[in-house]
PDB file of C-alpha atoms in Angstrom:
ATOM      1  CA  MET A 198      24.111 -79.134 -55.447  1.00  0.00           C
ATOM      2  CA  LYS A 199      26.908 -76.782 -56.387  1.00  0.00           C
ATOM      3  CA  TYR A 200      28.464 -77.089 -52.956  1.00  0.00           C
ATOM      4  CA  SER A 201      28.235 -80.895 -53.057  1.00  0.00           C
ATOM      5  CA  PHE A 202      29.773 -81.043 -56.520  1.00  0.00           C
ATOM      6  CA  ASN A 203      32.647 -78.814 -55.440  1.00  0.00           C
ATOM      7  CA  ASN A 204      33.348 -81.172 -52.567  1.00  0.00           C
ATOM      8  CA  LEU A 205      33.725 -84.164 -54.875  1.00  0.00           C
ATOM      9  CA  GLY A 206      37.168 -85.489 -55.657  1.00  0.00           C
ATOM     10  CA  LEU A 207      38.874 -84.732 -58.938  1.00  0.00           C
ATOM     11  CA  GLN A 208      38.152 -88.175 -60.360  1.00  0.00           C
ATOM     12  CA  ARG A 209      34.460 -88.040 -59.599  1.00  0.00           C
ATOM     13  CA  LYS A 210      34.119 -84.494 -60.888  1.00  0.00           C
ATOM     14  CA  VAL A 211      35.556 -85.408 -64.284  1.00  0.00           C
ATOM     15  CA  VAL A 212      33.676 -88.715 -64.512  1.00  0.00           C
ATOM     16  CA  VAL A 213      30.345 -87.195 -63.484  1.00  0.00           C
ATOM     17  CA  SER A 214      30.829 -84.231 -65.830  1.00  0.00           C
ATOM     18  CA  ALA A 215      31.721 -86.444 -68.798  1.00  0.00           C
ATOM     19  CA  ALA A 216      28.806 -88.819 -68.216  1.00  0.00           C
ATOM     20  CA  LEU A 217      26.385 -85.936 -67.632  1.00  0.00           C
ATOM     21  CA  LEU A 218      27.456 -84.035 -70.740  1.00  0.00           C
ATOM     22  CA  LEU A 219      27.199 -87.139 -72.912  1.00  0.00           C
ATOM     23  CA  THR A 220      23.791 -88.005 -71.472  1.00  0.00           C
ATOM     24  CA  ILE A 221      22.465 -84.504 -72.120  1.00  0.00           C
ATOM     25  CA  SER A 222      23.906 -84.492 -75.636  1.00  0.00           C
ATOM     26  CA  LEU A 223      22.378 -87.872 -76.453  1.00  0.00           C
ATOM     27  CA  ALA A 224      19.039 -86.883 -74.892  1.00  0.00           C
ATOM     28  CA  VAL A 225      18.831 -83.666 -76.915  1.00  0.00           C
ATOM     29  CA  THR A 226      19.970 -85.420 -80.096  1.00  0.00           C
ATOM     30  CA  SER A 227      17.539 -88.320 -79.690  1.00  0.00           C
ATOM     31  CA  THR A 228      14.630 -85.986 -78.905  1.00  0.00           C
ATOM     32  CA  VAL A 229      15.294 -83.773 -81.905  1.00  0.00           C
ATOM     33  CA  PHE A 230      15.859 -86.781 -84.164  1.00  0.00           C
ATOM     34  CA  SER A 231      12.646 -88.472 -82.944  1.00  0.00           C
ATOM     35  CA  PHE A 232      10.446 -85.436 -83.530  1.00  0.00           C
ATOM     36  CA  VAL A 233      12.033 -84.671 -86.900  1.00  0.00           C
ATOM     37  CA  ASP A 234      11.530 -88.293 -87.947  1.00  0.00           C
ATOM     38  CA  ARG A 235       7.919 -88.160 -86.713  1.00  0.00           C
ATOM     39  CA  HIS A 236       7.268 -84.995 -88.699  1.00  0.00           C
ATOM     40  CA  ASN A 237       8.828 -86.421 -91.855  1.00  0.00           C
ATOM     41  CA  SER A 238       6.982 -89.722 -91.432  1.00  0.00           C
ATOM     42  CA  ARG A 239       3.654 -87.929 -91.163  1.00  0.00           C
ATOM     43  CA  LEU A 240       4.455 -85.918 -94.290  1.00  0.00           C
ATOM     44  CA  GLU A 241       5.374 -89.096 -96.180  1.00  0.00           C
ATOM     45  CA  PHE A 242       2.220 -90.790 -94.899  1.00  0.00           C
ATOM     46  CA  LYS A 243       0.086 -87.885 -96.106  1.00  0.00           C
ATOM     47  CA  GLU A 244       1.896 -87.778 -99.439  1.00  0.00           C
ATOM     48  CA  LYS A 245       1.359 -91.504 -99.928  1.00  0.00           C
ATOM     49  CA  TYR A 246      -2.416 -91.336 -99.444  1.00  0.00           C
ATOM     50  CA  SER A 247      -2.713 -88.064-101.295  1.00  0.00           C
ATOM     51  CA  THR A 248      -1.204 -89.787-104.336  1.00  0.00           C
ATOM     52  CA  LEU A 249      -3.357 -92.867-103.754  1.00  0.00           C
ATOM     53  CA  THR A 250      -6.634 -90.902-103.602  1.00  0.00           C
ATOM     54  CA  SER A 251      -5.652 -88.938-106.702  1.00  0.00           C
ATOM     55  CA  LEU A 252      -4.893 -92.090-108.711  1.00  0.00           C
ATOM     56  CA  LEU A 253      -7.991 -93.960-107.543  1.00  0.00           C
ATOM     57  CA  SER A 254     -10.282 -90.994-108.191  1.00  0.00           C
ATOM     58  CA  LYS A 255      -9.046 -90.822-111.798  1.00  0.00           C
ATOM     59  CA  ARG A 256      -9.420 -94.583-112.167  1.00  0.00           C
ATOM     60  CA  SER A 257     -12.990 -94.402-110.853  1.00  0.00           C
ATOM     61  CA  ALA A 258     -14.104 -91.563-113.123  1.00  0.00           C
ATOM     62  CA  ALA A 259     -15.874 -93.837-115.642  1.00  0.00           C
ATOM     63  CA  ALA A 260     -17.569 -95.938-112.938  1.00  0.00           C
ATOM     64  CA  ILE A 261     -18.956 -92.828-111.261  1.00  0.00           C
ATOM     65  CA  ALA A 262     -19.993 -91.149-114.495  1.00  0.00           C
ATOM     66  CA  PHE A 263     -21.963 -94.218-115.612  1.00  0.00           C
ATOM     67  CA  ASP A 264     -23.056 -95.267-112.098  1.00  0.00           C
ATOM     68  CA  ASP A 265     -21.192 -98.581-112.429  1.00  0.00           C
ATOM     69  CA  GLU A 266     -21.416 -99.975-108.896  1.00  0.00           C
ATOM     70  CA  GLY A 267     -19.539-103.177-109.797  1.00  0.00           C
ATOM     71  CA  HIS A 268     -16.509-101.369-111.135  1.00  0.00           C
ATOM     72  CA  ALA A 269     -16.608 -98.905-108.235  1.00  0.00           C
ATOM     73  CA  LYS A 270     -16.750-101.790-105.731  1.00  0.00           C
ATOM     74  CA  GLN A 271     -13.708-103.389-107.382  1.00  0.00           C
ATOM     75  CA  ASN A 272     -11.772-100.152-106.948  1.00  0.00           C
ATOM     76  CA  ILE A 273     -12.753 -99.954-103.270  1.00  0.00           C
ATOM     77  CA  ASP A 274     -11.774-103.605-102.716  1.00  0.00           C
ATOM     78  CA  ALA A 275      -8.415-102.990-104.396  1.00  0.00           C
ATOM     79  CA  LEU A 276      -7.853-100.067-102.046  1.00  0.00           C
ATOM     80  CA  LEU A 277      -8.524-102.240 -98.974  1.00  0.00           C
ATOM     81  CA  ILE A 278      -5.434-104.314 -99.742  1.00  0.00           C
ATOM     82  CA  ASP A 279      -3.591-101.556 -97.865  1.00  0.00           C
ATOM     83  CA  LYS A 280      -3.779-102.666 -94.212  1.00  0.00           C
ATOM     84  CA  ASN A 281      -3.884 -99.029 -93.028  1.00  0.00           C
ATOM     85  CA  ILE A 282      -7.157 -98.224 -94.837  1.00  0.00           C
ATOM     86  CA  LEU A 283      -9.972 -98.185 -92.279  1.00  0.00           C
ATOM     87  CA  TYR A 284     -12.797 -97.071 -94.529  1.00  0.00           C
ATOM     88  CA  ALA A 285     -13.271 -95.923 -98.116  1.00  0.00           C
ATOM     89  CA  CYS A 286     -16.223 -94.858-100.181  1.00  0.00           C
ATOM     90  CA  LEU A 287     -17.055 -93.631-103.658  1.00  0.00           C
ATOM     91  CA  TYR A 288     -20.146 -91.547-104.240  1.00  0.00           C
ATOM     92  CA  ARG A 289     -21.777 -89.841-107.182  1.00  0.00           C
ATOM     93  CA  PHE A 290     -23.347 -86.427-107.224  1.00  0.00           C
ATOM     94  CA  THR A 291     -27.049 -86.704-108.070  1.00  0.00           C
ATOM     95  CA  GLU A 292     -26.956 -83.237-109.527  1.00  0.00           C
ATOM     96  CA  PHE A 293     -23.531 -82.364-110.924  1.00  0.00           C
ATOM     97  CA  ALA A 294     -23.812 -78.738-109.832  1.00  0.00           C
ATOM     98  CA  ASP A 295     -24.837 -79.580-106.265  1.00  0.00           C
ATOM     99  CA  PRO A 296     -22.342 -81.747-104.288  1.00  0.00           C
ATOM    100  CA  THR A 297     -24.783 -81.982-101.351  1.00  0.00           C
ATOM    101  CA  LEU A 298     -27.106 -84.212-103.374  1.00  0.00           C
ATOM    102  CA  SER A 299     -25.091 -87.399-103.577  1.00  0.00           C
ATOM    103  CA  LYS A 300     -25.410 -91.137-103.837  1.00  0.00           C
ATOM    104  CA  ILE A 301     -22.954 -93.657-102.388  1.00  0.00           C
ATOM    105  CA  VAL A 302     -21.957 -95.927-105.237  1.00  0.00           C
ATOM    106  CA  ALA A 303     -19.564 -98.209-103.286  1.00  0.00           C
ATOM    107  CA  GLN A 304     -18.088 -98.317 -99.813  1.00  0.00           C
ATOM    108  CA  SER A 305     -16.131-100.603 -97.537  1.00  0.00           C
ATOM    109  CA  PRO A 306     -17.540-102.010 -94.296  1.00  0.00           C
ATOM    110  CA  GLN A 307     -17.327 -99.718 -91.285  1.00  0.00           C
ATOM    111  CA  PRO A 308     -14.589-100.873 -88.848  1.00  0.00           C
ATOM    112  CA  LYS A 309     -15.749-102.391 -85.575  1.00  0.00           C
ATOM    113  CA  GLY A 310     -16.469 -99.763 -82.963  1.00  0.00           C
ATOM    114  CA  GLN A 311     -15.980 -96.846 -85.377  1.00  0.00           C
ATOM    115  CA  THR A 312     -18.192 -94.938 -87.758  1.00  0.00           C
ATOM    116  CA  PHE A 313     -16.823 -92.781 -90.560  1.00  0.00           C
ATOM    117  CA  GLU A 314     -18.813 -90.351 -92.654  1.00  0.00           C
ATOM    118  CA  CYS A 315     -18.777 -90.492 -96.421  1.00  0.00           C
ATOM    119  CA  ASN A 316     -19.002 -86.806 -97.273  1.00  0.00           C
ATOM    120  CA  ILE A 317     -17.022 -84.244 -99.218  1.00  0.00           C
ATOM    121  CA  GLN A 318     -15.213 -81.197 -97.980  1.00  0.00           C
ATOM    122  CA  HIS A 319     -15.535 -78.054-100.053  1.00  0.00           C
ATOM    123  CA  LYS A 320     -11.903 -78.131-101.074  1.00  0.00           C
ATOM    124  CA  VAL A 321     -10.059 -80.160-103.653  1.00  0.00           C
ATOM    125  CA  GLY A 322      -7.557 -82.879-102.781  1.00  0.00           C
ATOM    126  CA  ILE A 323      -7.446 -82.520 -98.985  1.00  0.00           C
ATOM    127  CA  VAL A 324      -5.460 -85.138 -97.030  1.00  0.00           C
ATOM    128  CA  ASP A 325      -4.802 -84.423 -93.370  1.00  0.00           C
ATOM    129  CA  PHE A 326      -4.870 -85.939 -89.923  1.00  0.00           C
ATOM    130  CA  GLU A 327      -8.054 -85.858 -87.863  1.00  0.00           C
ATOM    131  CA  GLY A 328      -6.646 -86.384 -84.396  1.00  0.00           C
ATOM    132  CA  PRO A 329      -3.308 -88.057 -83.635  1.00  0.00           C
ATOM    133  CA  ASN A 330      -3.877 -91.348 -85.494  1.00  0.00           C
ATOM    134  CA  ILE A 331      -6.596 -90.993 -88.160  1.00  0.00           C
ATOM    135  CA  LEU A 332      -5.824 -89.631 -91.619  1.00  0.00           C
ATOM    136  CA  ARG A 333      -8.747 -88.430 -93.742  1.00  0.00           C
ATOM    137  CA  GLY A 334      -8.357 -87.913 -97.452  1.00  0.00           C
ATOM    138  CA  HIS A 335     -10.795 -86.944-100.167  1.00  0.00           C
ATOM    139  CA  ASN A 336     -10.617 -86.043-103.812  1.00  0.00           C
ATOM    140  CA  TYR A 337     -13.154 -85.037-106.434  1.00  0.00           C
ATOM    141  CA  ILE A 338     -13.761 -87.389-109.319  1.00  0.00           C
ATOM    142  CA  ILE A 339     -13.666 -85.359-112.513  1.00  0.00           C
ATOM    143  CA  HIS A 340     -15.140 -86.522-115.819  1.00  0.00           C
ATOM    144  CA  ASN A 341     -15.336 -84.289-118.879  1.00  0.00           C
ATOM    145  CA  ASN A 342     -14.090 -81.370-116.766  1.00  0.00           C
ATOM    146  CA  GLN A 343     -16.991 -81.736-114.319  1.00  0.00           C
ATOM    147  CA  ASN A 344     -17.089 -82.899-110.732  1.00  0.00           C
ATOM    148  CA  ARG A 345     -19.056 -86.151-110.986  1.00  0.00           C
ATOM    149  CA  GLY A 346     -18.368 -87.511-107.530  1.00  0.00           C
ATOM    150  CA  ALA A 347     -15.773 -87.966-104.818  1.00  0.00           C
ATOM    151  CA  LEU A 348     -13.563 -90.506-103.132  1.00  0.00           C
ATOM    152  CA  VAL A 349     -13.142 -90.471 -99.352  1.00  0.00           C
ATOM    153  CA  ILE A 350     -10.682 -92.605 -97.390  1.00  0.00           C
ATOM    154  CA  TYR A 351      -9.732 -92.965 -93.752  1.00  0.00           C
ATOM    155  CA  ALA A 352      -6.325 -94.421 -92.900  1.00  0.00           C
ATOM    156  CA  ASN A 353      -4.880 -95.617 -89.620  1.00  0.00           C
ATOM    157  CA  GLY A 354      -1.693 -93.763 -88.656  1.00  0.00           C
ATOM    158  CA  THR A 355      -1.037 -95.747 -85.457  1.00  0.00           C
ATOM    159  CA  GLU A 356       2.123 -97.208 -86.957  1.00  0.00           C
ATOM    160  CA  LEU A 357       3.598 -93.694 -87.008  1.00  0.00           C
ATOM    161  CA  ASN A 358       3.179 -93.412 -83.243  1.00  0.00           C
ATOM    162  CA  GLN A 359       4.588 -96.895 -82.808  1.00  0.00           C
ATOM    163  CA  ARG A 360       7.564 -95.896 -84.914  1.00  0.00           C
ATOM    164  CA  PHE A 361       7.979 -92.704 -82.873  1.00  0.00           C
ATOM    165  CA  TRP A 362       7.984 -94.519 -79.530  1.00  0.00           C
ATOM    166  CA  SER A 363      10.212 -97.243 -80.920  1.00  0.00           C
ATOM    167  CA  ILE A 364      12.772 -94.601 -81.898  1.00  0.00           C
ATOM    168  CA  ILE A 365      12.445 -92.973 -78.457  1.00  0.00           C
ATOM    169  CA  PHE A 366      13.054 -96.333 -76.775  1.00  0.00           C
ATOM    170  CA  THR A 367      15.995 -97.151 -79.045  1.00  0.00           C
ATOM    171  CA  MET A 368      17.621 -93.762 -78.597  1.00  0.00           C
ATOM    172  CA  THR A 369      17.063 -93.923 -74.824  1.00  0.00           C
ATOM    173  CA  SER A 370      18.717 -97.346 -74.702  1.00  0.00           C
ATOM    174  CA  ILE A 371      21.605 -96.040 -76.767  1.00  0.00           C
ATOM    175  CA  GLY A 372      21.856 -93.023 -74.470  1.00  0.00           C
ATOM    176  CA  ILE A 373      22.005 -95.183 -71.335  1.00  0.00           C
ATOM    177  CA  ALA A 374      24.576 -97.487 -72.921  1.00  0.00           C
ATOM    178  CA  GLY A 375      26.558 -94.478 -74.141  1.00  0.00           C
ATOM    179  CA  ALA A 376      26.511 -92.874 -70.692  1.00  0.00           C
ATOM    180  CA  LEU A 377      27.732 -96.122 -69.141  1.00  0.00           C
ATOM    181  CA  VAL A 378      30.518 -96.455 -71.708  1.00  0.00           C
ATOM    182  CA  ALA A 379      31.439 -92.789 -71.193  1.00  0.00           C
ATOM    183  CA  TYR A 380      31.569 -93.343 -67.442  1.00  0.00           C
ATOM    184  CA  LEU A 381      33.875 -96.350 -67.792  1.00  0.00           C
ATOM    185  CA  LEU A 382      36.120 -94.742 -70.406  1.00  0.00           C
ATOM    186  CA  SER A 383      36.354 -91.440 -68.562  1.00  0.00           C
ATOM    187  CA  PHE A 384      37.125 -93.314 -65.341  1.00  0.00           C
ATOM    188  CA  ARG A 385      39.976 -95.214 -67.019  1.00  0.00           C
ATOM    189  CA  LEU A 386      41.231 -92.069 -68.722  1.00  0.00           C
ATOM    190  CA  LEU A 387      41.038 -90.102 -65.523  1.00  0.00           C
ATOM    191  CA  GLN A 388      42.983 -92.764 -63.669  1.00  0.00           C
ATOM    192  CA  SER A 389      45.878 -92.375 -66.091  1.00  0.00           C
ATOM    193  CA  ILE A 390      45.702 -88.587 -65.715  1.00  0.00           C
ATOM    194  CA  SER A 391      45.052 -88.325 -62.000  1.00  0.00           C
ATOM    195  CA  ALA A 392      47.445 -91.042 -60.793  1.00  0.00           C
ATOM    196  CA  PRO A 393      50.540 -88.776 -61.029  1.00  0.00           C
ATOM    197  CA  ILE A 394      48.571 -85.899 -59.492  1.00  0.00           C
ATOM    198  CA  LEU A 395      47.470 -88.044 -56.549  1.00  0.00           C
ATOM    199  CA  GLU A 396      51.030 -89.327 -56.165  1.00  0.00           C
ATOM    200  CA  LEU A 397      52.248 -85.742 -56.134  1.00  0.00           C
ATOM    201  CA  LYS A 398      49.621 -84.970 -53.501  1.00  0.00           C
ATOM    202  CA  ASP A 399      50.980 -87.780 -51.287  1.00  0.00           C
ATOM    203  CA  VAL A 400      54.523 -86.417 -51.617  1.00  0.00           C
ATOM    204  CA  VAL A 401      53.290 -82.930 -50.687  1.00  0.00           C
ATOM    205  CA  ASN A 402      51.530 -84.278 -47.582  1.00  0.00           C
ATOM    206  CA  ASP A 403      54.619 -86.296 -46.623  1.00  0.00           C
ATOM    207  CA  VAL A 404      56.858 -83.242 -46.941  1.00  0.00           C
ATOM    208  CA  LYS A 405      54.378 -81.116 -45.014  1.00  0.00           C
ATOM    209  CA  ASN A 406      53.897 -83.583 -42.164  1.00  0.00           C
ATOM    210  CA  ASN A 407      57.467 -84.883 -41.788  1.00  0.00           C
ATOM    211  CA  ARG A 408      59.418 -81.827 -42.925  1.00  0.00           C
ATOM    212  CA  ASP A 409      61.437 -84.169 -45.134  1.00  0.00           C
ATOM    213  CA  PHE A 410      62.650 -82.130 -48.078  1.00  0.00           C
ATOM    214  CA  THR A 411      64.606 -85.033 -49.526  1.00  0.00           C
ATOM    215  CA  LYS A 412      61.425 -86.537 -50.958  1.00  0.00           C
ATOM    216  CA  ARG A 413      60.925 -86.395 -54.725  1.00  0.00           C
ATOM    217  CA  ALA A 414      57.882 -87.022 -56.924  1.00  0.00           C
ATOM    218  CA  VAL A 415      58.216 -89.508 -59.780  1.00  0.00           C
ATOM    219  CA  LYS A 416      57.679 -88.156 -63.288  1.00  0.00           C
ATOM    220  CA  HIS A 417      55.584 -90.580 -65.376  1.00  0.00           C
ATOM    221  CA  ASN A 418      54.735 -88.589 -68.505  1.00  0.00           C
ATOM    222  CA  LYS A 419      56.133 -85.687 -70.488  1.00  0.00           C
ATOM    223  CA  ASP A 420      52.916 -83.669 -70.364  1.00  0.00           C
ATOM    224  CA  GLU A 421      51.644 -80.745 -68.280  1.00  0.00           C
ATOM    225  CA  VAL A 422      51.524 -82.945 -65.185  1.00  0.00           C
ATOM    226  CA  GLY A 423      55.119 -84.018 -65.865  1.00  0.00           C
ATOM    227  CA  GLU A 424      56.136 -80.355 -66.051  1.00  0.00           C
ATOM    228  CA  LEU A 425      54.347 -79.786 -62.742  1.00  0.00           C
ATOM    229  CA  VAL A 426      56.324 -82.664 -61.178  1.00  0.00           C
ATOM    230  CA  ASP A 427      59.594 -81.196 -62.501  1.00  0.00           C
ATOM    231  CA  GLY A 428      58.731 -77.804 -61.043  1.00  0.00           C
ATOM    232  CA  PHE A 429      57.774 -79.334 -57.698  1.00  0.00           C
ATOM    233  CA  ASN A 430      61.004 -81.355 -57.512  1.00  0.00           C
ATOM    234  CA  GLN A 431      63.040 -78.258 -58.351  1.00  0.00           C
ATOM    235  CA  MET A 432      61.245 -76.393 -55.602  1.00  0.00           C
ATOM    236  CA  LEU A 433      62.047 -79.188 -53.121  1.00  0.00           C
ATOM    237  CA  SER A 434      65.697 -79.141 -54.189  1.00  0.00           C
ATOM    238  CA  GLN A 435      65.878 -75.393 -53.638  1.00  0.00           C
ATOM    239  CA  ILE A 436      64.165 -75.710 -50.250  1.00  0.00           C
ATOM    240  CA  GLU A 437      66.542 -78.518 -49.272  1.00  0.00           C
ATOM    241  CA  THR A 438      69.507 -76.375 -50.241  1.00  0.00           C
ATOM    242  CA  ASP A 439      68.153 -73.372 -48.387  1.00  0.00           C
ATOM    243  CA  GLN A 440      67.323 -75.567 -45.410  1.00  0.00           C
ATOM    244  CA  GLY A 441      70.914 -76.807 -45.302  1.00  0.00           C
ATOM    245  CA  LEU A 442      72.240 -73.279 -45.436  1.00  0.00           C
ATOM    246  CA  LEU A 443      69.902 -72.188 -42.669  1.00  0.00           C
ATOM    247  CA  GLU A 444      70.940 -75.122 -40.498  1.00  0.00           C
ATOM    248  CA  GLU A 445      74.582 -74.331 -41.142  1.00  0.00           C
ATOM    249  CA  MET A 446      74.029 -70.718 -40.212  1.00  0.00           C
ATOM    250  CA  ALA A 447      72.146 -71.774 -37.070  1.00  0.00           C
ATOM    251  CA  TYR A 448      74.631 -74.388 -35.787  1.00  0.00           C
ATOM    252  CA  VAL A 449      78.044 -73.388 -37.197  1.00  0.00           C
ATOM    253  CA  ASP A 450      80.077 -70.344 -36.317  1.00  0.00           C
ATOM    254  CA  THR A 451      80.587 -68.281 -39.468  1.00  0.00           C
ATOM    255  CA  LEU A 452      84.072 -67.131 -38.477  1.00  0.00           C
ATOM    256  CA  THR A 453      85.694 -70.380 -37.281  1.00  0.00           C
ATOM    257  CA  ASP A 454      83.417 -72.808 -39.141  1.00  0.00           C
ATOM    258  CA  LEU A 455      83.088 -74.737 -35.843  1.00  0.00           C
ATOM    259  CA  PRO A 456      79.874 -75.898 -34.102  1.00  0.00           C
ATOM    260  CA  ASN A 457      78.439 -73.118 -32.006  1.00  0.00           C
ATOM    261  CA  ARG A 458      76.855 -72.973 -28.549  1.00  0.00           C
ATOM    262  CA  ARG A 459      73.349 -73.764 -29.887  1.00  0.00           C
ATOM    263  CA  MET A 460      74.496 -77.012 -31.420  1.00  0.00           C
ATOM    264  CA  PHE A 461      76.301 -77.896 -28.196  1.00  0.00           C
ATOM    265  CA  LYS A 462      73.148 -77.369 -26.127  1.00  0.00           C
ATOM    266  CA  GLU A 463      70.961 -79.417 -28.456  1.00  0.00           C
ATOM    267  CA  GLN A 464      73.484 -82.259 -28.689  1.00  0.00           C
ATOM    268  CA  LEU A 465      73.823 -82.235 -24.894  1.00  0.00           C
ATOM    269  CA  ALA A 466      70.043 -82.321 -24.442  1.00  0.00           C
ATOM    270  CA  ARG A 467      69.745 -85.305 -26.806  1.00  0.00           C
ATOM    271  CA  SER A 468      72.560 -87.092 -24.982  1.00  0.00           C
ATOM    272  CA  PHE A 469      70.858 -86.556 -21.619  1.00  0.00           C
ATOM    273  CA  ALA A 470      67.551 -87.831 -23.032  1.00  0.00           C
ATOM    274  CA  HIS A 471      69.256 -90.925 -24.460  1.00  0.00           C
ATOM    275  CA  SER A 472      71.018 -91.510 -21.124  1.00  0.00           C
ATOM    276  CA  GLN A 473      67.776 -91.373 -19.208  1.00  0.00           C
ATOM    277  CA  ALA A 474      65.965 -93.632 -21.675  1.00  0.00           C
ATOM    278  CA  TYR A 475      68.652 -96.342 -21.740  1.00  0.00           C
ATOM    279  CA  HIS A 476      70.059 -95.815 -18.221  1.00  0.00           C
ATOM    280  CA  SER A 477      73.518 -94.965 -19.516  1.00  0.00           C
ATOM    281  CA  LYS A 478      76.024 -92.314 -18.484  1.00  0.00           C
ATOM    282  CA  VAL A 479      77.085 -89.086 -20.127  1.00  0.00           C
ATOM    283  CA  GLY A 480      80.311 -87.272 -19.655  1.00  0.00           C
ATOM    284  CA  VAL A 481      81.172 -83.668 -20.504  1.00  0.00           C
ATOM    285  CA  ILE A 482      84.758 -82.546 -20.955  1.00  0.00           C
ATOM    286  CA  PHE A 483      85.648 -78.876 -20.594  1.00  0.00           C
ATOM    287  CA  ILE A 484      88.829 -77.686 -22.294  1.00  0.00           C
ATOM    288  CA  ASP A 485      89.978 -74.232 -21.282  1.00  0.00           C
ATOM    289  CA  LEU A 486      92.345 -72.331 -23.540  1.00  0.00           C
ATOM    290  CA  ASP A 487      94.048 -69.376 -21.939  1.00  0.00           C
ATOM    291  CA  ASN A 488      93.950 -66.096 -23.811  1.00  0.00           C
ATOM    292  CA  PHE A 489      91.750 -67.679 -26.559  1.00  0.00           C
ATOM    293  CA  LYS A 490      89.894 -64.384 -26.772  1.00  0.00           C
ATOM    294  CA  TRP A 491      92.952 -62.798 -28.342  1.00  0.00           C
ATOM    295  CA  VAL A 492      93.171 -65.596 -30.909  1.00  0.00           C
ATOM    296  CA  ASN A 493      89.471 -65.242 -31.687  1.00  0.00           C
TER     297      ASN A 493
END
């Protein structure tokens, strides 16, 4: 994977990196947000039904104390208005000192396919989840500072899971859309950045292949890439100057400033090649100067 990534072009490296980083960031953010929201929603759900059981147990104190089934049934029916309540019951302790001897005063119908127990836990005001979706809450009913009975409710917490998966789906959709937008934006941005670099690359290849040091790269922006172009053009200018000096040293006599024997041989070879290619003639004139050695 590392080797393959290193072999990618500059554009793809930046685009893939930007899209990957954004996708990871969105994935981590959405996951954390979803689980935090789920945790807070469950706490709010528990708090809601903890308050509800506390209020209803106080409201039912008289009905339990006087074994008023009608009033107790009204309280249970009022509780069932909440669509999340699966089952609720009110019961009265037969002997106030012994919670195990109890009588159900009022209860709601058992939901289809489920059976819930109407019993008390030996703790006060407990509301907690039994499994992933079912919330169980109970509270003692106190009258004249004595435990006269208890209220038990079961609530359906499926909507919390639905909310959780809805958030996961929404955040995933946002992440995919964000990654796509990041890919497109980074591609456009990279084009504006990489275009001068790729143009500079073409000039380098042209100079390398054709040995043409007169080429120059075009400076588009006054940024780091523009400074690189300036430096490259200055380097080409220096090489062109040095190349001219080297050619002059190779083909011109330093003392007389006249073409030397090497230039003569190369010019003669080119003339012969041209003559053979176009079936033309070449003439060579020799001029002999007596005692030129003394002049030289």
